[in-house]
Short mmCIF file of C-alpha atoms in Angstrom, two decimals:
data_model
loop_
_atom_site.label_atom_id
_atom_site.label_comp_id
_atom_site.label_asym_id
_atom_site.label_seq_id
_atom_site.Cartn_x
_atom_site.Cartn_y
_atom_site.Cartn_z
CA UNK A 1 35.96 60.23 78.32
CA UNK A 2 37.71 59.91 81.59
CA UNK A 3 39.41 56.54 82.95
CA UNK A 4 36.89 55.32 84.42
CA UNK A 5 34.33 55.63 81.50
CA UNK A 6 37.08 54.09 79.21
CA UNK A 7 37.19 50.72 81.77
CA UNK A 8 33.44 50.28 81.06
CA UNK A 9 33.66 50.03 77.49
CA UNK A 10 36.71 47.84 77.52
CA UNK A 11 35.30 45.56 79.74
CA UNK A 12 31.68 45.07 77.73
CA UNK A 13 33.01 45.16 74.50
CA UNK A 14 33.24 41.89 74.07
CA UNK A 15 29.75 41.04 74.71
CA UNK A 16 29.09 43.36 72.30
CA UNK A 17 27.36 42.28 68.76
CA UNK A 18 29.06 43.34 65.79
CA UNK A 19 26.56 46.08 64.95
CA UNK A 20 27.35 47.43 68.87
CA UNK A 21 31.10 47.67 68.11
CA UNK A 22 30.46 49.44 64.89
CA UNK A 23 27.74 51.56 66.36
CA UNK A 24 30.21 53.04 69.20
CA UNK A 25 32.60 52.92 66.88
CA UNK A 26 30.84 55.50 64.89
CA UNK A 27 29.72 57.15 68.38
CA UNK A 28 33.34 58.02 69.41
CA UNK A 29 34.54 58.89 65.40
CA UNK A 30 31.45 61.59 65.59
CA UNK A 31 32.57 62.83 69.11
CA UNK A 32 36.56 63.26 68.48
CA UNK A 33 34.81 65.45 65.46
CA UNK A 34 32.67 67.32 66.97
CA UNK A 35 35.58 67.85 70.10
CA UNK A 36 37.72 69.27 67.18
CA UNK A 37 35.66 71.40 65.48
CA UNK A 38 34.70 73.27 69.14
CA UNK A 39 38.61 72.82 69.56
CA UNK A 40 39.31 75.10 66.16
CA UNK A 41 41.63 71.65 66.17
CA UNK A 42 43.81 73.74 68.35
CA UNK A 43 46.13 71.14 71.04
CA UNK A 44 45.66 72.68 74.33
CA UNK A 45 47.05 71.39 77.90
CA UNK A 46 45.37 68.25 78.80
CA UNK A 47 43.83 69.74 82.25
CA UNK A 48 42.43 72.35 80.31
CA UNK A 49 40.54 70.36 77.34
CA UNK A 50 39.69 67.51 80.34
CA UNK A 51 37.76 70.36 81.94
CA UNK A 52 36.25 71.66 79.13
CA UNK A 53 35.06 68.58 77.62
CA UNK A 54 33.47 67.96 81.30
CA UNK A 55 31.78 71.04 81.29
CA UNK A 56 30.30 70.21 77.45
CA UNK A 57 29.50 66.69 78.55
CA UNK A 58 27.71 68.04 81.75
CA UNK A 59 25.75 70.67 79.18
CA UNK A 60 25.07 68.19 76.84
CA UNK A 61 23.65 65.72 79.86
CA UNK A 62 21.17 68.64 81.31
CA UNK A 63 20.18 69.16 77.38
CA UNK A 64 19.41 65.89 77.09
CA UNK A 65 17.37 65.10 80.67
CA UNK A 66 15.62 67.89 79.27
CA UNK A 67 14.76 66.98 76.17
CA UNK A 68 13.59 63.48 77.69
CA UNK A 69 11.55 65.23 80.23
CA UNK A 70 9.82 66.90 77.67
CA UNK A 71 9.50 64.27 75.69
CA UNK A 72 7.65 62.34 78.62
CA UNK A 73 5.45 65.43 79.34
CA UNK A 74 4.21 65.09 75.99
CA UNK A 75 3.68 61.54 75.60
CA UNK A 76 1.41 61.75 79.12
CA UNK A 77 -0.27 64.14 77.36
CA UNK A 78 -0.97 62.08 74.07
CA UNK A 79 -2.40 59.32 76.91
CA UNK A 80 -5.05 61.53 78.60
#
């Protein structure tokens, strides 16, 4: 999560319900997890893990536009 993605979730959290906070709460618990155990929990130099954590993000993004894509395919097709 870069700087700017951090001032976006400062700034709405508190409009956010209860069940929000604890929902992204859980969100970001699963992520620094999931970071770590690609990581091997290893610390690395901070330009290095930025990048590759942009590069997994960026995967993860195509993954999911692709999933939804299919996802959309198939509910046209449930229509006709």
């Amino acid at each position: 999560m870069d700087d700017e993605e951090r001032g976006y979730w400062v700034s709405v959290l508190p409009g956010m319900t209860p069940a929000q906070r604890d929902q992204l709460q859980g969100i970001l618990e699963r992520e620094k997890t999931q970071l770590q155990s690609i990581e091997g929990g290893a610390l690395r130099a901070p330009s290095v893990v930025g990048a590759q954590r942009k590069t997994k993000r960026d995967k993860l993004q195509s993954v999911e536009e692709e999933a939804q894509q299919q996802d959309a395919a198939a509910a046209e097709q449930l229509l006709q």
